[in-house]
Coordinates of C-alpha atoms and ligand atoms in Angstrom, one line a residue:
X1184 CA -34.1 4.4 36.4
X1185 CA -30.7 4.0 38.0
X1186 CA -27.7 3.2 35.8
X1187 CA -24.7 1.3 36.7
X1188 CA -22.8 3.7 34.9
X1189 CA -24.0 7.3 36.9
X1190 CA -22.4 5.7 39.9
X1191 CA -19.2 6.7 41.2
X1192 CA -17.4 4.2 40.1
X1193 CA -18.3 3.7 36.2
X1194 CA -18.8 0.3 35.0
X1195 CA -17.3 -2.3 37.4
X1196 CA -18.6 -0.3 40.5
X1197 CA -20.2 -3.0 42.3
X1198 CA -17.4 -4.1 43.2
X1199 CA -14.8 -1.6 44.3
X1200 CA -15.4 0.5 47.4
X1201 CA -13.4 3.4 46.6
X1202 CA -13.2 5.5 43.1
X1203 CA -10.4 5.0 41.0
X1204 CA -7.5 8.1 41.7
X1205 CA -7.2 10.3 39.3
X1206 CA -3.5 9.6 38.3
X1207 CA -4.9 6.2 37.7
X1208 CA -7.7 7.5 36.0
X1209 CA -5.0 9.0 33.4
X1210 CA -3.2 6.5 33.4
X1211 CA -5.4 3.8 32.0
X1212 CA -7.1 6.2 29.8
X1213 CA -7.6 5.6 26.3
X1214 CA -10.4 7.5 25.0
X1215 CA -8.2 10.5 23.7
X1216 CA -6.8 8.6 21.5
X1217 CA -8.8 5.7 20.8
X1218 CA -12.1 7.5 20.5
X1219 CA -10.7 7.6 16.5
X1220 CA -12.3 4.0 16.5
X1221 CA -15.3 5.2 17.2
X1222 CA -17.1 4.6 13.9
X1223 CA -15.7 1.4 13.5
X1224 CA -16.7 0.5 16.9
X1225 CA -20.5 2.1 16.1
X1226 CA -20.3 -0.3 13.0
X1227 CA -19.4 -3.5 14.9
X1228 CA -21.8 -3.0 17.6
X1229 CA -24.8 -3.0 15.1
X1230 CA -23.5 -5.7 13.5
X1231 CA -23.3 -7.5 17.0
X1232 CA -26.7 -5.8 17.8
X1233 CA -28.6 -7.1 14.6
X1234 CA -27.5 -10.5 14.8
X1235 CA -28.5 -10.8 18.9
X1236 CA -31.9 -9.6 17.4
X1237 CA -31.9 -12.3 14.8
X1238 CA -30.9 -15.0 17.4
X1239 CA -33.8 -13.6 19.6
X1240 CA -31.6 -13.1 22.3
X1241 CA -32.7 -9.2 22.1
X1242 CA -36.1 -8.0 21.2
X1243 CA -36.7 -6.3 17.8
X1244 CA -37.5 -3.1 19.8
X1245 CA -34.8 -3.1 21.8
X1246 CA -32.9 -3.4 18.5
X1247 CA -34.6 -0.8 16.7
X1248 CA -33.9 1.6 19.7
X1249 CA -30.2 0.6 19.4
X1250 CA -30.2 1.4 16.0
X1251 CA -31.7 4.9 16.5
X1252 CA -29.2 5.4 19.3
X1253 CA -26.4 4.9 17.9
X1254 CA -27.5 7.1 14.7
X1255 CA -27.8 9.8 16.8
X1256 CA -24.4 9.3 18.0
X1257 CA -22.9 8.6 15.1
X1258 CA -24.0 12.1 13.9
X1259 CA -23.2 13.7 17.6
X1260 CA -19.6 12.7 17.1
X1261 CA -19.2 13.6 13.5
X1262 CA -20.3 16.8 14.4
X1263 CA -17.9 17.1 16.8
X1264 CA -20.7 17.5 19.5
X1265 CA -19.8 14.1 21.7
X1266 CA -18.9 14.5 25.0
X1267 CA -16.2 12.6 25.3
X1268 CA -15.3 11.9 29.1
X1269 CA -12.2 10.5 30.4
X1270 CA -13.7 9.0 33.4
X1271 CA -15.6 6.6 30.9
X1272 CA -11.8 5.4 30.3
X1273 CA -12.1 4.5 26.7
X1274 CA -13.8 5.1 23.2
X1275 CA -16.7 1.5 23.9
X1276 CA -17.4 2.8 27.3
X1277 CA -18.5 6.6 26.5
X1278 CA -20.5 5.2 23.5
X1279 CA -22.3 2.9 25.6
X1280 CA -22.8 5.3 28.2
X1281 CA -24.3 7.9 25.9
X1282 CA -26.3 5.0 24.1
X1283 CA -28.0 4.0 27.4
X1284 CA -28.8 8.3 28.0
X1285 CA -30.7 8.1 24.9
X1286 CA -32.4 4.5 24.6
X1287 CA -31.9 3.5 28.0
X1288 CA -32.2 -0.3 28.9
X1289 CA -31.9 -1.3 25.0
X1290 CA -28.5 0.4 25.1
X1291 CA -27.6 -1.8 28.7
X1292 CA -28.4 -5.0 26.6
X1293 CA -26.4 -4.3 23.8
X1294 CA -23.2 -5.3 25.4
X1295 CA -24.9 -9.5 25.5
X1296 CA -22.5 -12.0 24.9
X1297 CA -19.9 -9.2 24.0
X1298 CA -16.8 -8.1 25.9
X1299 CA -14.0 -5.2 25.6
X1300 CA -12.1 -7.2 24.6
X1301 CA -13.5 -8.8 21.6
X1302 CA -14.9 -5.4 20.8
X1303 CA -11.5 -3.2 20.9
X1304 CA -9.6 -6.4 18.5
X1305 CA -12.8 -6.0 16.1
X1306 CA -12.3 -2.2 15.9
X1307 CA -8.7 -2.6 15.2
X1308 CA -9.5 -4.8 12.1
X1309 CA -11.9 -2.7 10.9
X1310 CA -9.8 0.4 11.3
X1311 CA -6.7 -1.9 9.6
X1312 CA -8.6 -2.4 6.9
X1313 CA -9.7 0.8 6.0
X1314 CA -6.1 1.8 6.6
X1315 CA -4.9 -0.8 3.8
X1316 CA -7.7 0.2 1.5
X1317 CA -6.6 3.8 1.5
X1318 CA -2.8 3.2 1.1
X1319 CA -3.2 1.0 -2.1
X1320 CA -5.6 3.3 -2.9
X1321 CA -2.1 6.0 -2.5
X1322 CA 0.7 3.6 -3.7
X1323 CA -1.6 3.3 -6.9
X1324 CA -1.7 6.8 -7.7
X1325 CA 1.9 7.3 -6.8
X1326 CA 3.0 4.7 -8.7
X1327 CA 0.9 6.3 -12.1
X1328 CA 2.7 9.1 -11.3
X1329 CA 6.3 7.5 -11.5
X1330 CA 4.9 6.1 -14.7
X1331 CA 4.4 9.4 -16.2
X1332 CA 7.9 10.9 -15.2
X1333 CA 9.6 7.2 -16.6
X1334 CA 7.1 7.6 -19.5
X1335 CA 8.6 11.3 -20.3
X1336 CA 12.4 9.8 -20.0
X1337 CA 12.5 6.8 -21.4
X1338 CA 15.1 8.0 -23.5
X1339 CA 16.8 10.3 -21.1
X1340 CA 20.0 9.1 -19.7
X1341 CA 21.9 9.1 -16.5
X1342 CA 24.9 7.7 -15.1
X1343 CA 23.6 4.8 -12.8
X1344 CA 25.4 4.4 -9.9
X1345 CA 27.1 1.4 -7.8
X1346 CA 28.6 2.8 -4.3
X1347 CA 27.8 5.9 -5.5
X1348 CA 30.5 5.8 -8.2
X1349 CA 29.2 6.2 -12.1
X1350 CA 29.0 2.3 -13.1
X1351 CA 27.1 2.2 -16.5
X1352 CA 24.2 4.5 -18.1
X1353 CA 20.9 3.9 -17.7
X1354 CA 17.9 6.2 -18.4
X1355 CA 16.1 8.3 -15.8
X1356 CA 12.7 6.3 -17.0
X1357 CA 14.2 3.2 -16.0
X1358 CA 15.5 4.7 -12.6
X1359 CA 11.6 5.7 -12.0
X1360 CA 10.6 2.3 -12.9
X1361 CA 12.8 0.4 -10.0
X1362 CA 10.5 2.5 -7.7
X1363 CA 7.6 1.4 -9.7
X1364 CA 8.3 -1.9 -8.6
X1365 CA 9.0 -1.3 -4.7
X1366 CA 6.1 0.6 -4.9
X1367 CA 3.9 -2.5 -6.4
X1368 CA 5.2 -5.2 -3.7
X1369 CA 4.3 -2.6 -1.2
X1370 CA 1.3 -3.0 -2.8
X1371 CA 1.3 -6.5 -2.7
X1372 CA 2.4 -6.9 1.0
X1373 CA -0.7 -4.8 2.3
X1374 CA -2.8 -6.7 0.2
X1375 CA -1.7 -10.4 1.8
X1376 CA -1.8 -8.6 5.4
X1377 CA -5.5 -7.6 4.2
X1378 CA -6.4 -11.4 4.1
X1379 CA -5.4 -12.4 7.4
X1380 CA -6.4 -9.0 9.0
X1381 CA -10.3 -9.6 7.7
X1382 CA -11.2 -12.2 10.1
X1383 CA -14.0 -11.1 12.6
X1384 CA -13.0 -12.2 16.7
X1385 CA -16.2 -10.9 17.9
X1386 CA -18.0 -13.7 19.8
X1387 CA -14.9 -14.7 21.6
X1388 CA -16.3 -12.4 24.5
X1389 CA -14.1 -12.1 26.6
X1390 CA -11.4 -15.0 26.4
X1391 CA -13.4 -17.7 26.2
X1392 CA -16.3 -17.7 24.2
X1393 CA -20.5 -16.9 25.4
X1394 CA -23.1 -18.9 26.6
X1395 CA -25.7 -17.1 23.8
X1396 CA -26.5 -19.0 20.8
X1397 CA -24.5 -16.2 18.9
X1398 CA -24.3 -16.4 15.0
X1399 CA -20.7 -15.4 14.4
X1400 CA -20.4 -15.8 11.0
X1401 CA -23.8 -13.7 10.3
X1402 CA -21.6 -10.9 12.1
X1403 CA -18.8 -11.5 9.5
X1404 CA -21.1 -11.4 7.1
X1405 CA -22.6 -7.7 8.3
X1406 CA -18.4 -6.4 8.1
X1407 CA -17.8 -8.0 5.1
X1408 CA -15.3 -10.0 7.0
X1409 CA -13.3 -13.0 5.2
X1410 CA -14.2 -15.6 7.7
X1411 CA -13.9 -15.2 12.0
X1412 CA -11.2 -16.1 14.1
X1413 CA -11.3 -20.1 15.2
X1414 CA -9.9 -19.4 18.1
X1415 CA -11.4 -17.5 20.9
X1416 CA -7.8 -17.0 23.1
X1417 CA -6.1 -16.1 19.9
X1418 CA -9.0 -13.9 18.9
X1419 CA -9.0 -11.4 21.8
X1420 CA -5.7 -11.2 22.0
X1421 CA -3.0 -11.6 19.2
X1422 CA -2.2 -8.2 17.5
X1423 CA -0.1 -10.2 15.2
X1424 CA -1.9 -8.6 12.1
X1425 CA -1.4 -5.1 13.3
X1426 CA 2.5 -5.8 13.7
X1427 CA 2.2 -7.2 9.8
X1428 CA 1.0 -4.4 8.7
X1429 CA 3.4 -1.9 10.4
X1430 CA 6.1 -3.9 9.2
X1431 CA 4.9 -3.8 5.6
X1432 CA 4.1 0.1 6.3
X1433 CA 7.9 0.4 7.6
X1434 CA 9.1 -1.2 4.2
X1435 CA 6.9 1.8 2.3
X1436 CA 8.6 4.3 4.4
X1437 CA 12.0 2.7 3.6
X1438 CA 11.1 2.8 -0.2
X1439 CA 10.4 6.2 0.2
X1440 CA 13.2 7.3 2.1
X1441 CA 15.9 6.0 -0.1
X1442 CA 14.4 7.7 -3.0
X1443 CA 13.9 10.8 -0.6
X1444 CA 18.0 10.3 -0.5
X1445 CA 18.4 10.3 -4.2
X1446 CA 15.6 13.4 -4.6
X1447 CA 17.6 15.3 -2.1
X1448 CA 20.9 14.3 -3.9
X1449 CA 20.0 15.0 -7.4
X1450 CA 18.6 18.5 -6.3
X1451 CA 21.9 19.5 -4.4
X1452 CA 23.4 22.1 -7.2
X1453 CA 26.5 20.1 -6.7
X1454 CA 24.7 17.6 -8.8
X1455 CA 21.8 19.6 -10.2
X1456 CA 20.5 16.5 -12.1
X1457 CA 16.3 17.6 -11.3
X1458 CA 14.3 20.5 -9.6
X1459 CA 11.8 20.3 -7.4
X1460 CA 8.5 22.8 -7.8
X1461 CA 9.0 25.8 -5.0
X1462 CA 5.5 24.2 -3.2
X1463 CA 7.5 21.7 -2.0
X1464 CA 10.6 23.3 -1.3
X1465 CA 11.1 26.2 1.8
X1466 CA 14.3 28.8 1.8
X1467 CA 16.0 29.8 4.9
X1468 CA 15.4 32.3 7.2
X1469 CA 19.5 33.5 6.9
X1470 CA 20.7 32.2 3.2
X1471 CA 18.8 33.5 0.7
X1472 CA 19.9 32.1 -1.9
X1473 CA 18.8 28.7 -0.3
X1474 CA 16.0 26.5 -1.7
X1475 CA 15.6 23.1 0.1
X1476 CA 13.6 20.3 -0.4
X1477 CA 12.2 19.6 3.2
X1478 CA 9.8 17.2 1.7
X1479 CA 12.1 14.5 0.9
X1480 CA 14.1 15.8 3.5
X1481 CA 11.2 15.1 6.4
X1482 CA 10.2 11.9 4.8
X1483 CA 13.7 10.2 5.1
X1484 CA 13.2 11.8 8.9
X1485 CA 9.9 10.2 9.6
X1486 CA 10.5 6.8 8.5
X1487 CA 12.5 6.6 11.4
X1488 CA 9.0 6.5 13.6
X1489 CA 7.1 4.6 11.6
X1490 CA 10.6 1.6 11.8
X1491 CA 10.0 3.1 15.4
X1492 CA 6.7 1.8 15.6
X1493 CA 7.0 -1.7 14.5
X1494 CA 9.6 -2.4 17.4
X1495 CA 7.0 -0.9 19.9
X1496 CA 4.6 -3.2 19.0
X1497 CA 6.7 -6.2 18.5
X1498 CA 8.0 -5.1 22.0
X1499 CA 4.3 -4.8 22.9
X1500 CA 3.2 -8.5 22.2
X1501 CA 6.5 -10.7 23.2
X1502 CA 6.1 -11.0 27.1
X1503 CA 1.8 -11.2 27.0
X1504 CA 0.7 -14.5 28.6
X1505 CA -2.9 -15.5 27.0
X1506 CA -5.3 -13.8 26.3
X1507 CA -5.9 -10.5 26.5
X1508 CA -4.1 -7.8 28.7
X1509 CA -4.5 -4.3 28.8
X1510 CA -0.9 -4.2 27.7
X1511 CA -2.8 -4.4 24.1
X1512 CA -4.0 -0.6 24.5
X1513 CA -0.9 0.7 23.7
X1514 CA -1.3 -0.6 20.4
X1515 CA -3.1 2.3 19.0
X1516 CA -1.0 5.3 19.2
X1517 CA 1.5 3.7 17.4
X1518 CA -0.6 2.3 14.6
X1519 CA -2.9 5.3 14.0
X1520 CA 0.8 7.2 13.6
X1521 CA 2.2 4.8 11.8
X1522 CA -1.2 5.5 9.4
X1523 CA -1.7 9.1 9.8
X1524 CA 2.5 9.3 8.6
X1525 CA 2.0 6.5 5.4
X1526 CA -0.9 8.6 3.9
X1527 CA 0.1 11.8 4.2
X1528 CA 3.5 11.2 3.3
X1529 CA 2.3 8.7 -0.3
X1530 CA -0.1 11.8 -1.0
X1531 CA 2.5 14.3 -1.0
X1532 CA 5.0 12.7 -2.9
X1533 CA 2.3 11.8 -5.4
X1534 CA 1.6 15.9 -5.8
X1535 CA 5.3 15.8 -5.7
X1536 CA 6.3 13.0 -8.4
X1537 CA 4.4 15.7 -11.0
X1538 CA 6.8 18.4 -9.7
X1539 CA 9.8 16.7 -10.5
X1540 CA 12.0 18.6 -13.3
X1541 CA 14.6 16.3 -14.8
X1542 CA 17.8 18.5 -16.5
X1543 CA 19.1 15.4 -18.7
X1544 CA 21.8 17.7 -20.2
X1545 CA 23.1 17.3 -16.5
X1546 CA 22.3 13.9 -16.3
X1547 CA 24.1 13.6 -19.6
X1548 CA 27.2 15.2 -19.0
X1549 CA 27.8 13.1 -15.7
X1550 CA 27.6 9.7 -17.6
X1551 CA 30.2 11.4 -20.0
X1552 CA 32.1 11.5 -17.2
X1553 CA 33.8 8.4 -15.0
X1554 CA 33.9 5.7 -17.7
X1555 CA 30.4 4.4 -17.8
X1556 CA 30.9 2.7 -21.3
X1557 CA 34.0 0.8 -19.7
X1558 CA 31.7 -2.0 -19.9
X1559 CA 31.0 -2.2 -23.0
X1560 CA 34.3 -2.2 -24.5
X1561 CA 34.8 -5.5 -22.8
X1562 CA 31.8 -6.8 -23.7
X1563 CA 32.5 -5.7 -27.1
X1564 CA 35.8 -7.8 -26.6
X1565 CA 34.1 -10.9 -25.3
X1566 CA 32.2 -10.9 -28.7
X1567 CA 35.5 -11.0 -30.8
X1568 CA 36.8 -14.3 -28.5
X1569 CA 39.1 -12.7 -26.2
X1570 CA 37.6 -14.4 -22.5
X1571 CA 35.9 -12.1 -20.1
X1572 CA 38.5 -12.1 -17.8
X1573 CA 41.6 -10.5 -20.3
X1574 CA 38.8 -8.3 -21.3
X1575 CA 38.6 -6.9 -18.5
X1576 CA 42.1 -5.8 -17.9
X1577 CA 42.4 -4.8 -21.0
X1578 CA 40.0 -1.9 -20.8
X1579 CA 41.6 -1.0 -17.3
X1580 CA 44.3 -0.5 -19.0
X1581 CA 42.8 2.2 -21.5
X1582 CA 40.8 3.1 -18.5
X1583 CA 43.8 4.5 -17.0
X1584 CA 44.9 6.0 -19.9
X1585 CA 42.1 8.1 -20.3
X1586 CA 42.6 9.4 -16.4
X1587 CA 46.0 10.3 -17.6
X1588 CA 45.1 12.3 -20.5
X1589 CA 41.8 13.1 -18.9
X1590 CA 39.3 11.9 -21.8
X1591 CA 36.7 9.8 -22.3
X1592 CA 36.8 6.1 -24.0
X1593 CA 35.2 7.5 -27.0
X1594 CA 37.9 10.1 -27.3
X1595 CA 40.4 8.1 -28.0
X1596 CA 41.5 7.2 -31.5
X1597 CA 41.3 4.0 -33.6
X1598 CA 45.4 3.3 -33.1
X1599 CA 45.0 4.4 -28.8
X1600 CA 42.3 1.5 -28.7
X1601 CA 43.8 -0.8 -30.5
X1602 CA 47.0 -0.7 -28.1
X1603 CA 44.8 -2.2 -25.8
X1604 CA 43.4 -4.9 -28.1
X1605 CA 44.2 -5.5 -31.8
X1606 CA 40.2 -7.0 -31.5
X1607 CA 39.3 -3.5 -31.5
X1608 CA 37.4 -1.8 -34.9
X1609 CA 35.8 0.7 -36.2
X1610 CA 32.8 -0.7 -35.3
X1611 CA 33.7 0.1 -31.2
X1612 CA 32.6 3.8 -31.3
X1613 CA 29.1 3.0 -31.9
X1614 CA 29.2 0.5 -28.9
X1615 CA 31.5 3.5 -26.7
X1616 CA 28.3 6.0 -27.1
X1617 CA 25.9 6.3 -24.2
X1618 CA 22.9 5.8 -26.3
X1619 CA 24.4 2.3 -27.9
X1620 CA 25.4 1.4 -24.1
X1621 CA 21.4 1.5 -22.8
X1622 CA 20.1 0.4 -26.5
X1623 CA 22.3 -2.6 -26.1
X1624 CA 20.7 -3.5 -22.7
X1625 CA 17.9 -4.9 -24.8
X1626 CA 16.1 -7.9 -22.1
X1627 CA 13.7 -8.3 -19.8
X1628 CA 14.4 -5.8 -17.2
X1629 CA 17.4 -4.0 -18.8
X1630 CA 17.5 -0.2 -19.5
X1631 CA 17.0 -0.1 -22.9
X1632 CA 14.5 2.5 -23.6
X1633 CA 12.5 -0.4 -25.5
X1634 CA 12.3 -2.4 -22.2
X1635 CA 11.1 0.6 -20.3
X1636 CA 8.6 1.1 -22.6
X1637 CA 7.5 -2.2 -22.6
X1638 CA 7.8 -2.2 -18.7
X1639 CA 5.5 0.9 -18.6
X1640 CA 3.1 -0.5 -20.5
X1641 CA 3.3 -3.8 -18.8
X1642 CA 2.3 -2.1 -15.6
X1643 CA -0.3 0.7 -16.9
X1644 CA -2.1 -2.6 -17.9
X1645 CA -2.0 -3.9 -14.3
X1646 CA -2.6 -0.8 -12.6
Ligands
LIG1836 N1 -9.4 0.1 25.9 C1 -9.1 -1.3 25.9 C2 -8.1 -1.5 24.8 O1 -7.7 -0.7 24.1 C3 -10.3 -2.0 25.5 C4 -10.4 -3.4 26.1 C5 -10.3 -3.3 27.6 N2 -10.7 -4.6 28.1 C6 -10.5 -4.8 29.5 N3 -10.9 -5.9 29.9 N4 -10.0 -3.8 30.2 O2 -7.6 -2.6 24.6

């Protein structure tokens, strides 16, 4: 029997009357990389395959050969025992190749009806989807974690920050919690890109539909697909959903980062507000004395290319004329990174959320300092009559002189406060502690250690 495909020139060869060169060869290569499709792209061609059997467009043998082919390959490439060539340019060529070596004519039909190009945007979904089942899979696990550490410190306080100047206390648990819900419309975001990535394009051939009374949604069925693409131009070529979910994977990374920055912050002993476990933290090779904590550290760094990787594909799709163009093979580097850098990176810091040691003595003594109940006392004003504006000159005012005498609010007496307002009572010293500041913060959403705890129940309900 003599193949197409043992022929010089691989799968077109017909039609060319001299073998590609080699730099070109390389150059339009994609099997090194996209050959990580290639259980997705198994998957989808049985799916194809059973359906041209049911449409008795193949024969059941032919099927059954496929079938058996493609098991062996399947296990071949698991095993690490696939020969992977780069002159069959790409992941669907050297399977189809190696299906014909072992089935032989069975494996030439089962490309009926089918092109590259509907094949490659089918693997992509496929792959997309697993990718978006894994990382809620992560952000959910991550986020339990942040619910244990908030759980732990409800009650803990810490200066909270505006421009990185102490504003008013909060407590640590209610600090975890804001990442609790980034982390959750992360959540949400791959979830909605999940709907409009689970549509099936195969049967759009290869721009423009097949003359074989193919059963598409039977196909969608077999990949538990949501419904197929209605389009056949759109289908093969539109990596719209791809971009989606690198641009909800970029806001993940961003979420991480900035808490990266606080992590790497509150460990500096300059601060010394928590400690990260030694397993994931390195020294240095000159200061020993140094422990640092790379992980946050590298985290911050790599969201860089996964924000890197949204542009590329943007860039990727805005100057593609319909339908497809081989332009789209460059959209899988940057999406199996953008991947391979989400997972690992929600794994670790979901090891890394239980490593977390909080020092609230620290964290207490820094709300002490820089006026963080300054608030309050003009709140407290505001409740005897005076209007919020006066209020709040007035406790500038005693603001300053505490910087002069280089005290707190609460360490001033009765008669001090009352310079500032004759409003001011006994009463204020209750209102001027850090744990009447948060308690008072009593609402939906506010620090109050009651809130967080309703908060953290709220979401171990959902999650
Ligand atoms: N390797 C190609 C890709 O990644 C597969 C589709 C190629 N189609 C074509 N007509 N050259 O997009």
């Amino acid at each position: 029997m003599t193949s197409q495909f043992t022929k010089k020139n691989e799968a077109w060869s017909a039609r060319f009357s001299e073998p590609v060169s080699d730099l070109v060869k390389r150059y339009t290569a994609s099997v090194f990389f996209d050959k990580r499709l290639a259980q997705v792209d198994i998957q989808g061609s049985l799916a194809h395959a059973e359906m041209l059997c049911f449409k008795e467009i193949i024969s059941q043998a032919d099927y059954a050969e496929i079938v058996r082919g493609m098991t062996q390959i399947s296990a071949e490439i698991s095993s690490n025992r696939f020969n992977w060539q780069l002159d069959l340019e790409d992941v669907h060529l050297n399977i189809e190749k190696r299906l014909t070596e072992i089935v032989g004519d069975a494996g030439k039909r089962l490309h009926t009806g089918r092109s590259r190009n509907d094949q490659v945007a089918t693997d992509i979904r496929l792959y997309i989807r697993g990718a978006i089942d894994d990382i809620t899979g992560l952000l959910r696990q991550f986020r339990l974690a942040l619910l244990d550490l908030a759980e732990q410190h409800a009650d803990t306080i810490m200066p909270g920050f505006t421009h990185m100047q102490v504003a008013q206390p909060i407590t640590f648990g209610h600090h975890m919690l804001a990442y609790v819900e980034m982390f959750g419309r992360d959540a949400e975001r791959m979830a909605d890109c999940r709907k409009r990535v689970n549509r099936l394009p195969l049967g759009a051939a290869a721009l423009a539909g097949t003359t074989f009374p193919i059963d598409r949604e039977r196909v969608a069925a077999a990949l538990q697909f949501d419904a197929v693409c209605t389009n056949s131009l759109d289908a093969v070529s539109d990596r719209d959903f791809a971009i989606e979910f690198c641009a909800a994977a970029a806001l993940i990374m961003t979420h991480i980062s900035r808490m990266s920055e606080e992590l790497v912050i509150w460990m500096s002993p300059r601060i010394g507000f928590i400690d990260i476990a030694d397993r994931f933290c390195t020294g240095s090779s000159i200061m020993p004395q140094k422990k640092n904590p790379d992980v946050p550290e590298l985290a911050r760094g790599k969201t860089g290319r996964v924000n890197g990787h949204l542009i590329a594909l943007l860039t990727l799709m805005k100057g593609q004329p319909l339908a497809y163009n081989k332009d789209n093979q460059e959209d899988k580097e940057p999406l199996f990174d953008t991947v391979d850098t989400v997972v690992d990176t929600l794994r670790i810091f979901a090891e890394m959320a239980k490593g977390i040691s909080v020092k609230p003595e620290a964290m207490r003594q820094a709300a002490l300092q820089g006026y963080a109940t300054a608030t309050d006392l003009a709140d407290y004003l505001v409740k005897k009559g005076l209007p919020f504006r006066d209020a709040h000159e007035a406790v500038a005012h005693a603001v300053k002189t505490c910087v002069s005498k280089g005290c707190d609010l609460s360490e001033l007496s009765l008669d001090d406060l009352r310079a500032f307002s004759s409003l001011i009572e006994n009463d204020i010293f209750a209102v001027l502690t850090l744990e009447g500041s948060v308690a008072a913060r009593d609402h939906l959403g506010g620090t109050a250690p009651a809130q967080v705890r309703a908060a953290i129940h709220r979401w171990r309900t959902e999650l």
